[in-house]
Amino acid sequence: MSGHVRDQLSAYLDRELAPAEDDAVVSHLRECEACRSHLEALTSVDRVARALPVDAPAGYFDTLPGRVRARLEAASAVRSADRDERERGPFPARARAVGPARSSRPTVRRPFGLPAWTWAVAAAVLLAVVTPLTVREQRMPSTTPPPLQAPRLAIPATPPMTVTGEDAAPAPAPVREAARRDDSWKARGQGIPGGAPQDLGRDAVGGHRANAEPKAAERGFSVAPPPPPVAAYRAEPPSSELELGAAAQSPAPQAPAATAPAPAASPAAAKRQRAPGLGGPYAQQQTEGQAQRQAPPGEAADRVAAGSTAEEVTAADTREGARDKQEAAPTTLAKSATEQDEQGYAAVGGITSRAPTADERAFSRLAAQTAKTVGTLRVRREAWRTFALDYPQSPRADEARVRVIEAGIAAWRLGRDPADLGQARMDAASYLDRPDAAQAARVRALLGSVEGS
Amino acid sequence: MRADGEDEPGLLARAKGGDLPAFEEIVRRYQRRVYGVALRVVRRHDVADDVVQDAFIRAHGALASFDLERPFGPWICRIAANLAVNHVRSPRAREEGLPEDHGERAAPSRDPLDGVLDQEAQGVLEDALARLPAEQRAVFVLRAVEEMSYKEIAEALDLSMGTVMSRLFRARERLAESLAPYLGPLAQRAQGAGR
């Protein structure tokens, strides 16, 4: 046989050669000392590798099965809660309420079968639909009533409320179309990175103003400070989309931001949020809306956290699918003032019209749970770990990782099981190794609290 | 129901039906093997722990489609190897740099009577394994330690048979080169032990 077979010895060792090749190698090995030595070397490599110790920290294998089980249990609990919440909808009393059905659902404690805030939301929707028509008519009394324009706010896919007199306008079709567009804007807005809803809510209007300015500027808007009621719609022209687009170069965009529907914690709050900068019969609400903008951050944050808006209520059935679809869709330049408003509004986070994301829901559920026994603390620890693994890019992932450590230390303090302490230390070490560890000081403090144990 | 004495198909069938204690027993039976695969590829305990847990979690999620006629061990090891390689390839792993024990000798052999030679050889091999590219290391571990076939390795790591063969060849060549000073005596011991 000519030539060595060194490059085939690895496969020969594993019996992965074709029969003919295998026979050839066997024949060669009978005659070649060098190849036989090399084959022995490869065999030794495998043998030493199999003998390598696999050391794990003491007690690791005692706790691993339980930890895996706890993670599975936690994940199952999260999935069940999530499924239940989806089935109920974010607004259980109104999840299937559309139009007249709103008032037909009896409840034990609420008048007309609905929570009070839902009426505020409905009123806000009414204002959002009717007010533009009213203001426009006030601005240009000599013009014919314009067709219904897409309201700046995201509105549900419901027919416009009845308007009277000069405000009456034809064509429900444009409104519905706008409503659909608004829905998609809402969907786009939900994915806008802008920190936690609390961040947006803290500056329910101010923060939006701050965020809206650069975005609006990109689209040719100039963003004004909160305008007087009538001025907010000063730039709203009649007739065509082109005129609308041109006119929107002036201080209109504050209207979207100002009308940002922060989730209503009360009917009055919702009403105020819906009717900023408007004249006519809504001046009362305008004033309140301006006052609302000065609300303390915590109150605004609570409203955001409540996450309830009329748009979400009536668009609940389509929101999920629309969001998924729209988040995948590329953002294009607005072609009309309405679209520009929508995109500008979406750019600042869609504010209070967006529904909580999956990670926000999961985080809220976990944070609301209590654990008072060693077992439940361990389950909680694994639930936080699962959250961090399931949502690694979430703004809350870092907090979840720290809570893994906290829960572990709490379990150890209760049960004094060394495995819990060991796990907590490992989790802390892993966390501190992360380049994105934002709370290293907090974790070091946790470690310090168990130092010497 | 007690699970520790139950046969594997029975445990797997119960685990498939949602019996968590049964799956916990499965974890108990395979954890060391899976951890070994993971640790040998990722070279860090904390990462190996993540890999092991994720492997079992994924296996649990895929139990519905798992054929009970198949052995569970190779399947879970494949999952772990894949996760381990993915981790090593990840940008985060590259940012974190080499494993903590890179360049250091491995822990001494479990049995002090194995002899200094074996301990040194193991240490040298540990270092050499750590320096292998992750893909080669994974293929070598699955073959030399887990004794998977080339076909199984190819399926586990989504490679062609030819790629498995070539990576294994290169891995063994590099490891053999590092063990060269020890190979003579090691080979003699192996022959003496009736290899």
XYZ file of C-alpha atoms in Angstrom:
648
model
C 0.000 0.000 0.000
C 1.392 3.391 -0.901
C 1.261 6.467 1.332
C 0.320 6.867 4.930
C -3.211 6.857 6.195
C -2.857 9.346 9.006
C -5.757 11.494 7.841
C -8.061 8.477 7.916
C -7.074 7.186 11.312
C -9.567 9.351 13.179
C -12.475 7.946 11.194
C -10.964 4.490 11.356
C -10.827 4.744 15.134
C -14.520 5.565 15.124
C -15.356 2.816 12.615
C -16.839 5.355 10.294
C -14.913 4.401 7.171
C -16.492 2.642 4.256
C -15.648 -1.069 4.194
C -13.174 -0.761 1.372
C -11.362 2.114 3.028
C -11.382 0.296 6.328
C -9.735 -2.737 4.770
C -7.107 -0.556 3.170
C -6.236 1.100 6.463
C -6.008 -2.243 8.222
C -3.629 -3.495 5.590
C -1.486 -0.397 5.866
C -1.321 -0.489 9.622
C 0.151 -3.956 9.490
C 3.129 -2.506 7.685
C 3.503 1.036 9.020
C 4.878 1.675 12.493
C 4.390 5.433 12.221
C 0.688 5.122 11.520
C 0.270 2.543 14.231
C 1.897 4.922 16.741
C -0.312 7.718 15.631
C -3.398 5.543 16.024
C -2.320 4.765 19.562
C -1.879 8.456 20.229
C -5.400 9.179 19.068
C -6.734 6.373 21.206
C -4.946 7.759 24.246
C -6.384 11.183 23.616
C -9.883 9.768 23.762
C -9.137 7.741 26.831
C -7.644 10.646 28.767
C -10.526 12.870 27.723
C -13.067 10.376 29.022
C -11.215 10.252 32.318
C -11.188 14.002 32.806
C -12.981 14.928 36.012
C -16.089 16.977 35.717
C -16.113 18.939 38.894
C -19.126 20.832 40.037
C -19.538 22.833 43.217
C -20.521 20.868 46.270
C -24.206 20.144 46.354
C -24.765 21.205 42.776
C -26.248 17.943 41.654
C -28.363 17.747 44.801
C -30.231 20.903 43.921
C -30.245 20.888 40.131
C -33.270 18.616 39.639
C -35.302 20.705 42.043
C -34.274 23.914 40.380
C -35.212 22.627 36.960
C -38.564 21.525 38.318
C -39.105 24.899 39.992
C -38.408 26.649 36.702
C -40.870 24.436 34.909
C -43.493 25.094 37.559
C -42.861 28.814 37.425
C -43.038 28.868 33.651
C -46.271 26.911 33.739
C -47.753 29.321 36.258
C -46.762 32.308 34.149
C -48.210 30.731 31.038
C -51.470 29.931 32.790
C -51.799 33.427 34.182
C -50.970 34.919 30.836
C -53.495 32.695 29.119
C -56.158 33.611 31.655
C -55.426 37.270 31.206
C -55.631 37.027 27.454
C -58.929 35.225 27.689
C -60.305 37.801 30.031
C -58.857 40.725 28.137
C -57.269 43.771 29.747
C -60.687 45.186 30.525
C -62.783 42.304 31.688
C -66.000 44.231 31.959
C -65.663 45.667 28.503
C -63.681 43.051 26.667
C -66.560 42.274 24.398
C -68.446 45.515 24.755
C -68.951 47.323 21.509
C -71.406 50.114 20.985
C -74.663 49.721 22.751
C -73.581 46.565 24.497
C -71.494 48.626 26.824
C -74.369 49.393 29.050
C -75.963 46.030 29.040
C -73.554 44.100 31.153
C -74.695 43.922 34.705
C -72.289 43.931 37.534
C -72.767 43.859 41.198
C -71.254 47.129 42.185
C -71.049 49.310 39.121
C -73.791 51.465 37.689
C -74.942 50.251 34.329
C -72.720 47.233 34.737
C -69.447 48.907 33.963
C -66.639 50.386 35.968
C -66.910 54.110 36.239
C -63.712 54.759 34.382
C -65.080 53.164 31.253
C -67.638 55.939 30.999
C -64.853 58.449 31.236
C -63.030 56.679 28.473
C -66.141 56.644 26.342
C -66.579 60.350 26.968
C -62.992 60.946 25.988
C -63.550 59.089 22.764
C -66.560 61.221 22.067
C -64.539 64.333 22.583
C -61.753 63.061 20.405
C -64.106 62.451 17.542
C -66.302 65.512 17.816
C -63.853 68.156 18.916
C -61.834 68.402 15.714
C -64.999 68.984 13.810
C -66.121 71.632 16.236
C -62.861 73.512 16.275
C -62.483 73.326 12.550
C -65.895 74.788 12.145
C -65.036 77.555 14.557
C -61.852 78.359 12.695
C -63.421 78.514 9.306
C -67.048 79.286 9.672
C -67.459 80.203 6.033
C -66.306 76.885 4.667
C -68.394 73.923 4.186
C -68.035 71.343 6.835
C -65.040 69.233 6.042
C -65.274 65.548 5.856
C -64.566 63.793 9.047
C -60.856 63.687 9.611
C -58.951 61.041 11.390
C -58.716 62.184 14.959
C -55.268 62.738 16.253
C -55.832 60.301 18.990
C -55.961 56.627 18.425
C -59.583 55.787 18.351
C -61.375 52.531 18.369
C -62.953 51.117 15.285
C -66.339 52.464 16.216
C -68.553 54.803 14.311
C -68.199 58.454 15.226
C -70.457 59.810 17.837
C -73.358 61.799 16.668
C -72.607 65.440 16.142
C -75.122 68.128 15.695
C -75.661 71.140 13.557
C -72.703 72.517 11.759
C -70.445 69.910 13.146
C -72.313 67.206 11.429
C -70.270 65.643 8.717
C -70.833 62.899 6.287
C -68.861 59.856 5.438
C -68.433 57.396 8.250
C -66.108 55.541 5.905
C -63.199 57.948 6.279
C -63.513 57.782 10.002
C -63.401 54.028 10.031
C -60.448 54.052 7.747
C -58.739 56.524 9.978
C -59.638 54.443 12.934
C -57.928 51.470 11.397
C -54.934 53.586 10.666
C -55.019 54.795 14.202
C -55.096 51.251 15.395
C -51.982 50.484 13.459
C -50.338 53.608 14.746
C -51.171 52.445 18.205
C -49.630 49.147 17.400
C -46.489 50.775 16.141
C -46.373 52.977 19.158
C -46.374 50.066 21.498
C -42.951 48.950 20.407
C -41.270 52.294 20.674
C -38.398 52.152 23.079
C -38.974 54.787 25.580
C -38.330 53.168 28.846
C -40.949 51.818 31.105
C -44.445 53.106 30.865
C -43.777 54.739 34.158
C -41.138 56.831 32.460
C -43.586 58.016 29.911
C -46.298 58.446 32.431
C -44.180 60.459 34.767
C -44.028 63.077 32.103
C -47.399 62.388 30.660
C -47.297 65.488 28.596
C -44.001 67.103 29.330
C -42.044 64.022 28.512
C -43.950 63.622 25.340
C -43.262 67.151 24.427
C -39.613 66.590 24.998
C -39.657 63.475 22.924
C -41.972 64.806 20.319
C -39.842 67.757 19.414
C -37.011 66.001 17.671
C -39.324 63.514 16.037
C -41.717 66.185 14.905
C -38.881 68.303 13.673
C -37.759 65.494 11.463
C -41.099 65.638 9.794
C -41.224 69.361 9.536
C -43.342 69.935 12.547
C -42.585 72.645 14.927
C -43.640 71.715 18.348
C -45.046 74.413 20.516
C -45.544 74.524 24.211
C -49.067 73.792 25.354
C -51.091 76.090 23.228
C -54.231 77.840 24.269
C -57.262 75.752 23.596
C -58.141 77.102 20.235
C -54.591 77.510 19.033
C -53.942 73.844 19.315
C -55.975 73.316 16.239
C -55.060 76.490 14.539
C -53.246 74.696 11.815
C -55.981 72.285 11.049
C -57.065 73.190 7.564
C -60.030 72.044 5.638
C -60.234 69.987 2.520
C -57.444 67.926 1.085
C -54.688 65.893 2.652
C -52.075 67.983 0.939
C -53.347 71.083 2.593
C -53.482 69.260 5.837
C -49.939 68.169 5.455
C -48.756 71.655 4.642
C -50.672 73.226 7.452
C -49.343 70.759 9.913
C -45.951 72.415 9.700
C -47.186 74.831 12.313
C -47.710 74.191 15.947
C -50.232 71.458 15.618
C -48.238 68.531 16.838
C -48.580 69.556 20.396
C -52.129 68.450 20.050
C -51.200 64.836 19.664
C -48.825 64.964 22.536
C -51.150 67.007 24.596
C -53.977 64.734 23.832
C -51.913 61.734 24.679
C -54.399 59.429 26.251
C -52.738 58.577 29.468
C -54.550 55.706 31.024
C -57.342 57.023 33.097
C -57.266 56.351 36.727
C -60.579 58.071 37.018
C -63.297 59.117 34.662
C -62.434 62.726 35.141
C -58.804 62.106 34.452
C -59.600 60.285 31.255
C -61.872 63.048 30.131
C -59.225 65.609 30.832
C -56.633 63.699 28.903
C -58.871 63.479 25.916
C -59.749 67.081 25.546
C -56.782 69.313 25.559
C -56.483 72.493 23.625
C -60.014 72.610 22.364
C -62.453 75.345 22.224
C -66.159 75.449 22.086
C -68.146 73.320 24.403
C -65.073 71.508 25.632
C -63.280 74.440 27.108
C -63.941 73.147 30.566
C -62.155 69.968 29.777
C -59.365 71.870 28.140
C -58.625 73.753 31.278
C -58.695 70.584 33.241
C -56.505 68.991 30.650
C -53.924 71.687 31.103
C -54.093 71.198 34.815
C -53.804 67.499 34.232
C -50.546 67.986 32.503
C -49.156 69.376 35.679
C -50.110 66.267 37.594
C -47.431 64.930 39.872
C -45.301 62.229 38.323
C -46.527 59.476 40.560
C -50.112 60.064 39.667
C -49.315 60.083 36.011
C -47.243 56.935 36.418
C -50.166 55.252 38.086
C -52.382 56.210 35.222
C -49.923 54.810 32.777
C -49.605 51.656 34.772
C -53.355 51.258 34.722
C -53.036 51.111 30.983
C -56.671 51.646 30.180
C -57.889 53.689 27.296
C -60.973 53.677 25.229
C -59.014 52.821 22.148
C -57.622 49.734 23.738
C -61.013 48.684 24.926
C -62.717 48.705 21.618
C -59.676 47.637 19.657
C -58.792 44.838 22.039
C -59.851 42.186 19.609
C -57.525 43.354 16.895
C -54.738 44.901 18.873
C -52.552 41.860 19.242
C -52.539 40.967 15.608
C -52.228 44.546 14.480
C -49.291 45.112 16.761
C -47.423 42.105 15.517
C -48.076 43.064 11.945
C -47.239 46.686 12.334
C -44.127 46.195 14.337
C -42.813 44.205 11.424
C -43.817 46.863 8.927
C -41.289 49.463 7.960
C -41.951 53.016 8.969
C -42.535 55.193 5.956
C -42.657 58.892 5.535
C -46.025 60.350 6.329
C -47.957 61.556 3.415
C -50.573 63.496 5.294
C -50.888 65.507 8.417
C -52.859 62.724 9.939
C -50.187 60.193 9.224
C -47.522 62.610 10.340
C -49.350 63.171 13.580
C -49.722 59.476 14.035
C -46.098 58.753 13.389
C -44.943 61.585 15.553
C -47.192 60.404 18.272
C -46.018 56.874 17.839
C -42.432 58.071 17.937
C -42.868 59.266 21.464
C -44.175 55.945 22.519
C -47.845 56.009 21.722
C -48.074 56.980 25.335
C -50.959 55.792 27.185
C -52.802 54.175 24.369
C -50.448 51.244 24.206
C -51.181 48.074 26.010
C -48.636 46.577 28.380
C -46.226 44.297 26.616
C -45.828 40.659 27.492
C -42.730 41.255 29.580
C -44.422 44.094 31.433
C -47.384 41.880 32.211
C -45.170 39.042 33.314
C -43.043 41.318 35.448
C -46.084 42.887 37.081
C -47.509 39.489 37.895
C -44.281 38.270 39.415
C -43.754 41.451 41.368
C -47.242 41.249 42.795
C -46.758 37.759 44.156
C -45.672 37.135 47.702
C -43.520 34.313 48.936
C -43.194 33.503 52.583
C -41.858 29.992 52.688
C -38.619 28.489 51.552
C -40.378 26.544 48.841
C -42.249 29.499 47.422
C -39.123 31.628 47.587
C -37.303 29.053 45.531
C -40.141 28.955 43.053
C -40.061 32.730 42.960
C -36.323 32.679 42.393
C -36.709 30.381 39.411
C -39.639 32.394 38.122
C -37.460 35.502 38.043
C -34.739 33.509 36.377
C -37.181 32.282 33.769
C -38.331 35.828 33.177
C -34.767 37.012 32.588
C -34.186 34.159 30.184
C -37.451 34.609 28.354
C -37.078 38.388 28.031
C -33.335 39.018 27.964
C -33.735 42.327 26.160
C -36.524 43.605 28.343
C -35.823 46.768 30.343
C -36.830 44.682 33.348
C -34.461 41.828 32.732
C -31.737 43.365 34.865
C -34.127 43.810 37.773
C -35.300 40.245 37.344
C -31.727 38.967 37.561
C -31.216 40.841 40.798
C -34.444 39.481 42.173
C -33.198 35.968 41.469
C -30.418 36.669 43.939
C -32.699 38.350 46.435
C -35.133 35.454 46.419
C -32.304 32.985 46.815
C -30.880 34.816 49.788
C -34.322 35.118 51.297
C -34.800 31.365 50.917
C -31.488 30.759 52.612
C -32.308 33.100 55.476
C -35.536 31.233 56.101
C -34.320 27.693 55.688
C -30.552 28.022 56.173
C -30.012 25.504 53.416
C -26.421 25.854 52.233
C -27.523 24.966 48.719
C -29.649 28.102 48.603
C -26.745 30.232 49.754
C -24.425 28.574 47.293
C -26.882 29.138 44.481
C -27.349 32.750 45.475
C -23.617 33.311 45.447
C -23.311 31.693 42.043
C -26.156 33.799 40.711
C -24.525 36.902 42.131
C -21.178 36.030 40.609
C -22.802 35.420 37.255
C -24.601 38.724 37.494
C -21.487 40.665 38.412
C -19.715 39.117 35.440
C -22.265 40.563 33.080
C -21.180 43.633 31.144
C -24.719 44.991 31.381
C -25.004 44.612 35.148
C -26.655 47.885 36.060
C -27.100 47.128 39.731
C -23.736 45.732 40.685
C -23.646 47.793 43.859
C -26.957 46.422 44.957
C -25.826 42.852 44.302
C -22.566 43.438 46.157
C -24.573 44.738 49.067
C -26.641 41.559 48.980
C -23.493 39.491 48.988
C -22.126 41.555 51.814
C -25.201 40.846 53.865
C -24.441 37.132 53.800
C -20.692 37.457 54.039
C -19.207 35.079 56.511
C -22.221 32.780 56.460
C -45.746 7.955 42.772
C -42.129 7.031 43.381
C -39.925 7.626 40.426
C -36.454 6.662 41.534
C -36.799 2.954 40.761
C -38.911 3.288 37.660
C -37.640 2.421 34.231
C -36.859 5.194 31.852
C -39.642 4.667 29.297
C -42.177 4.727 32.095
C -40.715 7.913 33.525
C -40.614 9.544 30.136
C -44.181 8.549 29.406
C -45.324 10.092 32.673
C -43.214 13.169 32.089
C -44.804 13.482 28.684
C -48.142 13.545 30.398
C -47.100 16.466 32.559
C -45.789 14.579 35.576
C -43.115 16.929 36.888
C -41.743 14.604 39.576
C -41.127 12.031 36.847
C -39.218 14.585 34.817
C -37.300 15.608 37.892
C -36.135 12.020 38.211
C -35.068 12.074 34.576
C -33.030 15.160 35.350
C -31.497 13.439 38.333
C -30.417 10.497 36.194
C -28.859 12.484 33.386
C -27.663 15.656 35.058
C -24.041 14.639 35.476
C -23.716 13.462 31.941
C -25.342 16.570 30.530
C -23.291 18.785 32.803
C -20.143 17.051 31.635
C -20.951 17.725 28.016
C -21.806 21.326 28.737
C -18.812 22.032 30.928
C -16.367 20.502 28.519
C -17.584 22.776 25.778
C -18.195 26.053 27.603
C -15.450 25.644 30.191
C -17.246 27.643 32.904
C -19.452 26.301 35.636
C -21.926 29.174 35.651
C -22.392 28.930 31.921
C -22.578 25.154 32.061
C -25.275 25.482 34.714
C -27.315 27.700 32.410
C -26.785 25.306 29.536
C -27.791 22.284 31.583
C -30.942 23.897 32.871
C -31.883 25.207 29.460
C -31.244 21.807 27.920
C -33.606 20.100 30.326
C -36.190 22.859 30.003
C -36.096 22.540 26.231
C -36.219 18.790 26.407
C -39.278 19.040 28.608
C -40.894 21.359 26.112
C -40.149 18.955 23.283
C -41.255 15.828 25.102
C -44.551 15.824 23.279
C -42.750 14.966 20.058
C -40.080 12.728 21.587
C -40.185 9.127 20.463
C -40.147 6.968 23.579
C -38.397 4.245 21.609
C -35.302 6.414 21.385
C -32.767 6.626 24.177
C -33.091 9.859 26.078
C -29.393 10.270 26.904
C -28.020 11.021 23.448
C -30.960 13.289 22.747
C -30.483 15.449 25.822
C -26.728 15.522 25.272
C -27.265 16.736 21.741
C -29.483 19.514 23.017
C -26.887 20.470 25.593
C -24.041 20.388 23.086
C -25.966 22.589 20.714
C -26.765 25.091 23.418
C -23.180 25.033 24.605
C -21.789 25.695 21.161
C -24.344 28.426 20.571
C -23.280 30.069 23.760
C -19.622 29.951 22.914
C -20.379 31.409 19.510
C -22.531 34.175 20.935
C -21.320 37.779 20.891
C -21.725 37.948 24.636
C -19.428 34.991 25.148
C -16.847 36.608 22.914
C -17.078 39.822 24.901
C -16.558 37.907 28.104
C -13.348 36.494 26.710
C -11.753 33.202 27.565
C -13.042 31.009 30.328
C -11.784 31.765 33.790
C -9.674 28.654 33.989
C -7.966 29.218 30.711
C -4.338 28.341 30.989
C -4.750 26.821 34.415
C -4.362 23.195 35.169
C -7.443 21.146 35.692
C -8.449 19.790 39.021
C -6.418 16.798 40.043
C -7.622 13.360 39.143
C -10.285 11.948 41.393
C -8.167 8.959 42.254
C -4.769 9.945 43.631
C -3.541 6.447 42.872
C -3.885 7.085 39.157
C -0.405 8.464 39.216
C 1.232 11.764 38.610
C 1.588 11.008 34.918
C -2.123 10.771 34.393
C -2.711 13.904 36.384
C -0.298 15.840 34.313
C -1.685 14.413 31.127
C -5.182 15.353 32.147
C -4.073 18.843 32.970
C -2.374 19.206 29.631
C -5.406 17.846 27.827
C -7.700 20.216 29.715
C -5.619 23.136 28.571
C -5.522 21.863 25.023
C -9.277 21.316 25.006
C -9.825 24.845 26.231
C -7.795 26.186 23.354
C -9.715 24.267 20.721
C -12.284 26.185 18.728
C -15.695 25.618 20.269
C -17.012 23.760 17.247
C -14.132 21.297 17.303
C -14.407 20.918 21.040
C -18.100 20.122 20.834
C -17.588 17.508 18.127
C -14.747 15.915 20.054
C -16.691 15.784 23.330
C -19.734 14.245 21.693
C -17.606 11.618 20.018
C -14.873 10.821 22.515
C -16.873 11.245 25.707
C -20.459 10.638 24.663
C -19.520 8.159 21.956
C -22.103 9.436 19.563
C -21.928 8.367 15.963
C -20.937 10.825 13.279
C -24.515 10.850 12.090
C -25.812 11.689 15.547
C -23.225 14.431 15.958
C -24.086 15.849 12.560
C -27.747 15.982 13.512
C -27.041 17.432 16.927
C -24.891 20.266 15.664
C -26.538 20.688 12.288
C -23.395 19.763 10.385
C -22.622 17.566 7.430
C -20.957 14.208 8.008
C -17.892 15.477 6.191
C -17.644 18.470 8.489
C -17.954 16.272 11.551
C -15.226 14.037 10.235
C -12.852 16.859 9.436
C -13.426 18.742 12.696
C -12.912 15.596 14.707
C -9.740 14.851 12.804
C -8.344 18.320 13.441
C -9.370 18.265 17.107
C -7.678 14.938 17.719
C -4.567 16.026 15.854
C -4.193 19.107 18.025
C -4.889 17.230 21.231
C -2.504 14.458 20.298
C 0.166 17.020 19.605
C -0.291 18.519 23.069
C -0.149 15.101 24.678
C 2.880 13.990 22.707
C 5.296 13.931 25.677
C 2.943 11.666 27.567
C 1.709 9.458 24.806
C 4.375 6.843 24.995
C 3.905 6.001 28.660
C 0.151 6.421 28.369
C 0.034 4.035 25.484
C 2.045 1.496 27.433
C -0.294 1.741 30.390
C -3.273 1.329 28.097
C -1.767 -1.749 26.522
C -0.960 -3.150 29.903
C -4.535 -2.648 31.027
C -5.797 -4.740 28.137
C -7.196 -1.882 25.993
